[in-house]
mmCIF file of N, CA, C and O and ligand atoms in Angstrom:
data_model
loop_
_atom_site.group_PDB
_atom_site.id
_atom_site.type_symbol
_atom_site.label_atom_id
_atom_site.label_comp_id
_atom_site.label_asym_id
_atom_site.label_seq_id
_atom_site.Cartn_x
_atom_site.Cartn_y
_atom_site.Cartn_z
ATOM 1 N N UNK A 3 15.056 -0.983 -4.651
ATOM 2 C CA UNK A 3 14.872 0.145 -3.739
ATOM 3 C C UNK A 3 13.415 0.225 -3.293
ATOM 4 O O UNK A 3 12.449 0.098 -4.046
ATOM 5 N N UNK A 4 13.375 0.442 -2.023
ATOM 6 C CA UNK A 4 12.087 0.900 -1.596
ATOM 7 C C UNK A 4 11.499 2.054 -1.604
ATOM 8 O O UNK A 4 12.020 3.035 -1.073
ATOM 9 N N UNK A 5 9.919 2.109 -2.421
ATOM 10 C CA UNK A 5 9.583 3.509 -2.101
ATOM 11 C C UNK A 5 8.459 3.484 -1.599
ATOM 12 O O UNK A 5 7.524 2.824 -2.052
ATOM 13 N N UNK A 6 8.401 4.442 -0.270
ATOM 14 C CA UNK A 6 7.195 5.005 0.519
ATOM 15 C C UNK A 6 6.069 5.687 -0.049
ATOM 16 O O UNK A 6 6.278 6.739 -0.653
ATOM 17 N N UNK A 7 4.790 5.192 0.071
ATOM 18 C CA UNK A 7 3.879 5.563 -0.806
ATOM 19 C C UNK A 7 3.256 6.843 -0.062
ATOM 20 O O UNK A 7 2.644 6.325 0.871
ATOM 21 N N UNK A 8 3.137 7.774 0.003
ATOM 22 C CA UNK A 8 2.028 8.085 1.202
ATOM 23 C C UNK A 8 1.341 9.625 0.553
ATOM 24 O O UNK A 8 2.131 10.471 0.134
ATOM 25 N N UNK A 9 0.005 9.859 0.520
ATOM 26 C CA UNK A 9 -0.301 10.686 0.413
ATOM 27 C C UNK A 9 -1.069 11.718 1.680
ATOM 28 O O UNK A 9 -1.641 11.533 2.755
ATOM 29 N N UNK A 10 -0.686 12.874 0.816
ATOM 30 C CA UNK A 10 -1.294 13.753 1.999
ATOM 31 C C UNK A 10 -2.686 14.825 1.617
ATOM 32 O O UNK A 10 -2.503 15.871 0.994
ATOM 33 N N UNK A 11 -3.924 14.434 2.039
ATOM 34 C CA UNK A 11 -4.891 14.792 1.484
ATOM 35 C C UNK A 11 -5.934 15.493 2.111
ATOM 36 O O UNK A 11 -6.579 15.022 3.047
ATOM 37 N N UNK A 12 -6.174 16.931 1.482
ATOM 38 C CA UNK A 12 -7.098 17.543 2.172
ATOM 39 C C UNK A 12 -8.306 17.114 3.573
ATOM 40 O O UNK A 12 -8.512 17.577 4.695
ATOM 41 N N UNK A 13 -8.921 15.940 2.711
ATOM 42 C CA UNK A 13 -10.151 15.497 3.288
ATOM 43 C C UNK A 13 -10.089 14.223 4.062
ATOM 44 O O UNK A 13 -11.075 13.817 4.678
ATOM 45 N N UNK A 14 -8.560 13.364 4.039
ATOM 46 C CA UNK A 14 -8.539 12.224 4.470
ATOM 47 C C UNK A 14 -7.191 12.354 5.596
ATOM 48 O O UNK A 14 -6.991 11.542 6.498
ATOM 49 N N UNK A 15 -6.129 13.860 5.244
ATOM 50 C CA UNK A 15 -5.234 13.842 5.606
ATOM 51 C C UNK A 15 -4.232 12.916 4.964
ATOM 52 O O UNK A 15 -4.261 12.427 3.835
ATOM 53 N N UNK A 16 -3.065 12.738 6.219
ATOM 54 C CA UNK A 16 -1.742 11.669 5.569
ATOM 55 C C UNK A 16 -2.444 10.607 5.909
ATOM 56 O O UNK A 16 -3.327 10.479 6.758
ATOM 57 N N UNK A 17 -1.902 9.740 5.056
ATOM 58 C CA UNK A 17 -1.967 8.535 4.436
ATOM 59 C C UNK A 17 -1.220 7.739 4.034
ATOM 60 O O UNK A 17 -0.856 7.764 2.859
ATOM 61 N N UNK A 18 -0.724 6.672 5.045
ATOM 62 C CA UNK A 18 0.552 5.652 4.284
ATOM 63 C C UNK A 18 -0.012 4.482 4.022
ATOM 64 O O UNK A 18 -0.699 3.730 4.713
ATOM 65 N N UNK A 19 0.439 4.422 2.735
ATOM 66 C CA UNK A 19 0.452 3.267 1.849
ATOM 67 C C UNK A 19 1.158 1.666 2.175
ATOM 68 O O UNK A 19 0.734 0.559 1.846
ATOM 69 N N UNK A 20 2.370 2.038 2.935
ATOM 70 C CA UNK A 20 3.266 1.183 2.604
ATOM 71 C C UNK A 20 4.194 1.687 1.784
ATOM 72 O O UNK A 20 4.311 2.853 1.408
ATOM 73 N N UNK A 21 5.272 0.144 1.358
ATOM 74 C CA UNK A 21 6.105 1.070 0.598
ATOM 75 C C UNK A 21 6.251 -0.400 -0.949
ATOM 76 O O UNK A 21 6.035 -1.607 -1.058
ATOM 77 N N UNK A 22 6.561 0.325 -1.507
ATOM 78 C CA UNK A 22 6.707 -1.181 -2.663
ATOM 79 C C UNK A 22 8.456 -1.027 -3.470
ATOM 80 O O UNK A 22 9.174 -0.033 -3.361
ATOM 81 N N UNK A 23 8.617 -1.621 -3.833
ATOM 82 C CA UNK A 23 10.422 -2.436 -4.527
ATOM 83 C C UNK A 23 9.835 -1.573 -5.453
ATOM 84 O O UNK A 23 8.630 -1.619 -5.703
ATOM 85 N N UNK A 24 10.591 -0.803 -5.969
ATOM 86 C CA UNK A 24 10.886 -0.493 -7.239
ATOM 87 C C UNK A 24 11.433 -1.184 -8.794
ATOM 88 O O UNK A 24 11.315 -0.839 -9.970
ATOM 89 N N UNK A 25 12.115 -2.396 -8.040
ATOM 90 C CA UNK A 25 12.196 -3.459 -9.581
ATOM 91 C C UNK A 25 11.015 -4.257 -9.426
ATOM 92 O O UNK A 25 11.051 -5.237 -10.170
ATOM 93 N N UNK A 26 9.922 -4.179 -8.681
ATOM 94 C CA UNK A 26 8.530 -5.124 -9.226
ATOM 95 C C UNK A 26 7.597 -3.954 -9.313
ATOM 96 O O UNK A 26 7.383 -3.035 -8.523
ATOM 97 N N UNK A 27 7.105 -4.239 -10.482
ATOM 98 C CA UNK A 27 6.024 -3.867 -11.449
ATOM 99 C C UNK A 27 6.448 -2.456 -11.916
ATOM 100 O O UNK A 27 5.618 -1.548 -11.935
ATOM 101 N N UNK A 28 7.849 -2.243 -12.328
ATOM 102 C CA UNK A 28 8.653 -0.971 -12.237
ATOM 103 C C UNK A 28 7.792 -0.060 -11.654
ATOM 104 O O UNK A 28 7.076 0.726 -12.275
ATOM 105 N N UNK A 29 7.868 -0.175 -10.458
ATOM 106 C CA UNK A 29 7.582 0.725 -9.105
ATOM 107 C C UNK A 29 6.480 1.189 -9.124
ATOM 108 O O UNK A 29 6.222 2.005 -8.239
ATOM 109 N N UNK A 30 5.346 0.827 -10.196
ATOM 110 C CA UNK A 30 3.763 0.929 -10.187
ATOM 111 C C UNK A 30 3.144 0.161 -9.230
ATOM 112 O O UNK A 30 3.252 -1.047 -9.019
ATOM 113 N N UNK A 31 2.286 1.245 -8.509
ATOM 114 C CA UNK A 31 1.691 0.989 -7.475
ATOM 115 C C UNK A 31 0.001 1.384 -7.560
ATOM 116 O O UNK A 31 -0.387 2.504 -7.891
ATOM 117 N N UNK A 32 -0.877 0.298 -7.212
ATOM 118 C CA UNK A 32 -2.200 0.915 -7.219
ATOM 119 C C UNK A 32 -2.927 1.424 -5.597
ATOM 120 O O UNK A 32 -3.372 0.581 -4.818
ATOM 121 N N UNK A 33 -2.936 2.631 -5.355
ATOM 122 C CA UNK A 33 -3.319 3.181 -3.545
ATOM 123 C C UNK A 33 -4.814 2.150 -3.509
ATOM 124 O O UNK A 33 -5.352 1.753 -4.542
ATOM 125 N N UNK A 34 -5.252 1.878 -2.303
ATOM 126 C CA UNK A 34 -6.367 0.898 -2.019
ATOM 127 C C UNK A 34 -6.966 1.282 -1.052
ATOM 128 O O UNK A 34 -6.415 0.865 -0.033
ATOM 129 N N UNK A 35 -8.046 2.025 -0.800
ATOM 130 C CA UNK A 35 -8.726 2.085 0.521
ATOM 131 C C UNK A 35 -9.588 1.233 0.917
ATOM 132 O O UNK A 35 -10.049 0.594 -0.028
ATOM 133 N N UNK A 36 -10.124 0.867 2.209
ATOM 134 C CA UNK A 36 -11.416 0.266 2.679
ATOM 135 C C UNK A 36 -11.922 1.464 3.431
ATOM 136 O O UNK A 36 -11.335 2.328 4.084
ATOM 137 N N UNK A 37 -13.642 1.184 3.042
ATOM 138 C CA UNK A 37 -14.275 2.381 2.965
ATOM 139 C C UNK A 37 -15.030 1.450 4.667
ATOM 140 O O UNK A 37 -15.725 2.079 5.466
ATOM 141 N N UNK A 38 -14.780 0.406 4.803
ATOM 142 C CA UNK A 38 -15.496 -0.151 5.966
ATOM 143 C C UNK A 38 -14.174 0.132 7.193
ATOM 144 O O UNK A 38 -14.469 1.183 7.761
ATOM 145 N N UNK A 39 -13.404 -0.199 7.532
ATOM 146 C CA UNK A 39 -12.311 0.170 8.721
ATOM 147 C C UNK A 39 -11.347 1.427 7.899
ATOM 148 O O UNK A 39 -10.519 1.806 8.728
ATOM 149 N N UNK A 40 -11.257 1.802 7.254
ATOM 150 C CA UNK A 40 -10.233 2.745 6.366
ATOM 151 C C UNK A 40 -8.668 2.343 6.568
ATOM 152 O O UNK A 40 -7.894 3.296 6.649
ATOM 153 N N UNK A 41 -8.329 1.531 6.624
ATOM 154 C CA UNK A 41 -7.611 0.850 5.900
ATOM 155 C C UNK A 41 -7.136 1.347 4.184
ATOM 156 O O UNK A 41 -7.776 1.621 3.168
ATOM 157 N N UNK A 42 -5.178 1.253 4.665
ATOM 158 C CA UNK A 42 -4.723 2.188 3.146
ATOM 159 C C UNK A 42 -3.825 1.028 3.024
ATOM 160 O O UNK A 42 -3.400 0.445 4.022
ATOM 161 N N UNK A 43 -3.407 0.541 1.340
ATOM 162 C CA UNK A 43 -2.480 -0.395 1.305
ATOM 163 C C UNK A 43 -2.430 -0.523 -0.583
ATOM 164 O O UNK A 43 -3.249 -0.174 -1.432
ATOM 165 N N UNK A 44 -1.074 -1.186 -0.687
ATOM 166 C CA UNK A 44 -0.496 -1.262 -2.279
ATOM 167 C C UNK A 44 -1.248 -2.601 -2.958
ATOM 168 O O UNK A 44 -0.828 -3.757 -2.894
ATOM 169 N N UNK A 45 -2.322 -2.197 -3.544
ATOM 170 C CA UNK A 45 -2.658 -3.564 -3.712
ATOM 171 C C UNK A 45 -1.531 -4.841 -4.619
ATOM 172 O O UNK A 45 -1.871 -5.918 -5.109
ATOM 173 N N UNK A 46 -0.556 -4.387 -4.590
ATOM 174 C CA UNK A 46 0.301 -5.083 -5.876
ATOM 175 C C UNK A 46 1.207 -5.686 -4.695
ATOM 176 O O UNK A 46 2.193 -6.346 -5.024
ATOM 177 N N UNK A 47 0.823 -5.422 -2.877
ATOM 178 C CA UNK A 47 1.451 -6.336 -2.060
ATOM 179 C C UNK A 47 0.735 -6.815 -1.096
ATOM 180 O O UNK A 47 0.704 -6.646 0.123
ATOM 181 N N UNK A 48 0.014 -7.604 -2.040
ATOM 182 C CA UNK A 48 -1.127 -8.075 -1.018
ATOM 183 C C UNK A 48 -1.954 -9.040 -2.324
ATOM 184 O O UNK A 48 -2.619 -8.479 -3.195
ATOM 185 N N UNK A 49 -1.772 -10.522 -2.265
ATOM 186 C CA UNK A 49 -1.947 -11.620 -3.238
ATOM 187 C C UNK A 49 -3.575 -11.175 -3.610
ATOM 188 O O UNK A 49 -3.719 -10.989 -4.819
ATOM 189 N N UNK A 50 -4.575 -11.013 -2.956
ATOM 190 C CA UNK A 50 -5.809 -10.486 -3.220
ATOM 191 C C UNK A 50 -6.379 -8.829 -2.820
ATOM 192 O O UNK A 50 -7.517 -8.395 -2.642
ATOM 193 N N UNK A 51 -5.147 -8.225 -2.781
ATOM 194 C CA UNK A 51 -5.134 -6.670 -2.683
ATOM 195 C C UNK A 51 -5.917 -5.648 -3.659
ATOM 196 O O UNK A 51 -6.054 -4.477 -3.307
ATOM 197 N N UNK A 52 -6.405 -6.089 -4.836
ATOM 198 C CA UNK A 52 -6.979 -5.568 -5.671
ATOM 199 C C UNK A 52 -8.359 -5.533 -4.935
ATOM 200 O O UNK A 52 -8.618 -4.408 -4.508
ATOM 201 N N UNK A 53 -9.201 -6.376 -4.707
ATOM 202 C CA UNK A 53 -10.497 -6.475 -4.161
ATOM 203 C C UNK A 53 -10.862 -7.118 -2.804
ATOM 204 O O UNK A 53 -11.878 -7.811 -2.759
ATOM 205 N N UNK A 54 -10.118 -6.943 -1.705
ATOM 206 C CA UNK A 54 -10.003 -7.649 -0.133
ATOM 207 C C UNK A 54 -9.414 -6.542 0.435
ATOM 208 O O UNK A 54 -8.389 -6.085 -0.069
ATOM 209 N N UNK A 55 -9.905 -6.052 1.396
ATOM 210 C CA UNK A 55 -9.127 -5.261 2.562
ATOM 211 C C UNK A 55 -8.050 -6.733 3.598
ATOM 212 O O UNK A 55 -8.340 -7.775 4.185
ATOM 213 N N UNK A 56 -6.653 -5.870 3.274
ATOM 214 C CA UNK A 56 -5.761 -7.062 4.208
ATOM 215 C C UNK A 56 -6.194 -7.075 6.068
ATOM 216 O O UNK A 56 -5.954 -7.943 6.907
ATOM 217 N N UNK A 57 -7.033 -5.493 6.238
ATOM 218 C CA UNK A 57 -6.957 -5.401 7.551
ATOM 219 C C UNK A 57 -7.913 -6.527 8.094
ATOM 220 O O UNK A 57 -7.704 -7.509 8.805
ATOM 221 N N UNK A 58 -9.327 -5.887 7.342
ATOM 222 C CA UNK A 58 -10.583 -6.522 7.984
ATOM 223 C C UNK A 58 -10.889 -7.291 6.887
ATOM 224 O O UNK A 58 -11.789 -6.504 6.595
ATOM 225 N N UNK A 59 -10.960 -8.110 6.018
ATOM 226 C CA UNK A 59 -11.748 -8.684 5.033
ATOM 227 C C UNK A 59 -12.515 -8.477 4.045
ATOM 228 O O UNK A 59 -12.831 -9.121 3.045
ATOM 229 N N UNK A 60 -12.801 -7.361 4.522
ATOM 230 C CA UNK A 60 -14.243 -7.131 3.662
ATOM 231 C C UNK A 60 -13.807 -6.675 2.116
ATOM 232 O O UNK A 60 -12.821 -6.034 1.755
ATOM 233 N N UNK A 61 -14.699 -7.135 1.482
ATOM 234 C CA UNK A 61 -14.470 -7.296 -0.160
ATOM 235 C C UNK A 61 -15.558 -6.496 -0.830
ATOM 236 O O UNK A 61 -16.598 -6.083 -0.316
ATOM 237 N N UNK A 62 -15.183 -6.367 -1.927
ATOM 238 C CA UNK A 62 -16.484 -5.830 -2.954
ATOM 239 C C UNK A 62 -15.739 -4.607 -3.065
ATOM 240 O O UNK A 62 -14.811 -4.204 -2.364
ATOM 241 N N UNK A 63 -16.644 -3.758 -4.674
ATOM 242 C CA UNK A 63 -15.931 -2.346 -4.673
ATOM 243 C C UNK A 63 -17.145 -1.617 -3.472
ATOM 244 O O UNK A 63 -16.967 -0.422 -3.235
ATOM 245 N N UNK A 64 -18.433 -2.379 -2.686
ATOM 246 C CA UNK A 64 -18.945 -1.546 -2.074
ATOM 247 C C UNK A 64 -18.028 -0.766 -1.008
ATOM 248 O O UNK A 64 -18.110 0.411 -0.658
ATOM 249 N N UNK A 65 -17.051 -1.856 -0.558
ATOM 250 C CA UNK A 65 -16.163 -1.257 0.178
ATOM 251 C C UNK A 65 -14.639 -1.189 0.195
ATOM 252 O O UNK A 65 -14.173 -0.480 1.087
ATOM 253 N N UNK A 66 -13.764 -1.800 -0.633
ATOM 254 C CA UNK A 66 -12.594 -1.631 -1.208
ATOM 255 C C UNK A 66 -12.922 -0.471 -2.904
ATOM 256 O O UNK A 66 -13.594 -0.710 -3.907
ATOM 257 N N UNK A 67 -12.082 0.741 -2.513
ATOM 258 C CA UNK A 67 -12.017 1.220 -3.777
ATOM 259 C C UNK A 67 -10.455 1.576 -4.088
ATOM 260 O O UNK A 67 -9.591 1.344 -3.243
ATOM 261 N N UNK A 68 -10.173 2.106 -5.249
ATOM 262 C CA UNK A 68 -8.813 2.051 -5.213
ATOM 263 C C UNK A 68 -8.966 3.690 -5.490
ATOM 264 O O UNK A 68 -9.978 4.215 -5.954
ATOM 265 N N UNK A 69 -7.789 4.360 -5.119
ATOM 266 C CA UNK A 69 -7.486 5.867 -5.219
ATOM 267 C C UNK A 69 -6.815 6.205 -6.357
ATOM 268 O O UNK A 69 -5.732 5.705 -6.659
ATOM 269 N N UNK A 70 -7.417 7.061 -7.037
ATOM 270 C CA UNK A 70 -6.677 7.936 -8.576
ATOM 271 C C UNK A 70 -5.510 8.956 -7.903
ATOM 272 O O UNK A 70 -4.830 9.680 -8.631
HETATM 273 ZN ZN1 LIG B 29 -10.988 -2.929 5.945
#
């Protein structure tokens, strides 16, 4: 099953994630921003999603951080 990630946040507003399978990584998802284009995405669908923005490239936690 698919689930839609999306938060809705005071200071950033809505926010979609994407959506991730619920039978991979039993439906744990880590939120990912880029702080350089703002760019939102699951890093657990995206092979270097942990530390790479999929939009624009840019790497590092200077500008990929992940959301609590
Ligand atoms: Zn980016």
């Amino acid at each position: 099953m698919e689930i839609r990630v999306i938060d809705c946040d005071a200071i950033v507003g809505f926010v979609d994630y994407g959506t991730i399978d619920s039978e991979k990584n039993g439906g744990y998802s880590t939120k990912m921003r880029c702080k350089k284009c703002g760019a939102a995405w699951l890093a657990e669908n995206y092979v270097t999603g942990h530390d790479t923005c999929p939009k624009c490239g840019a790497t590092g936690k200077k500008y990929v951080i992940s959301v609590e």
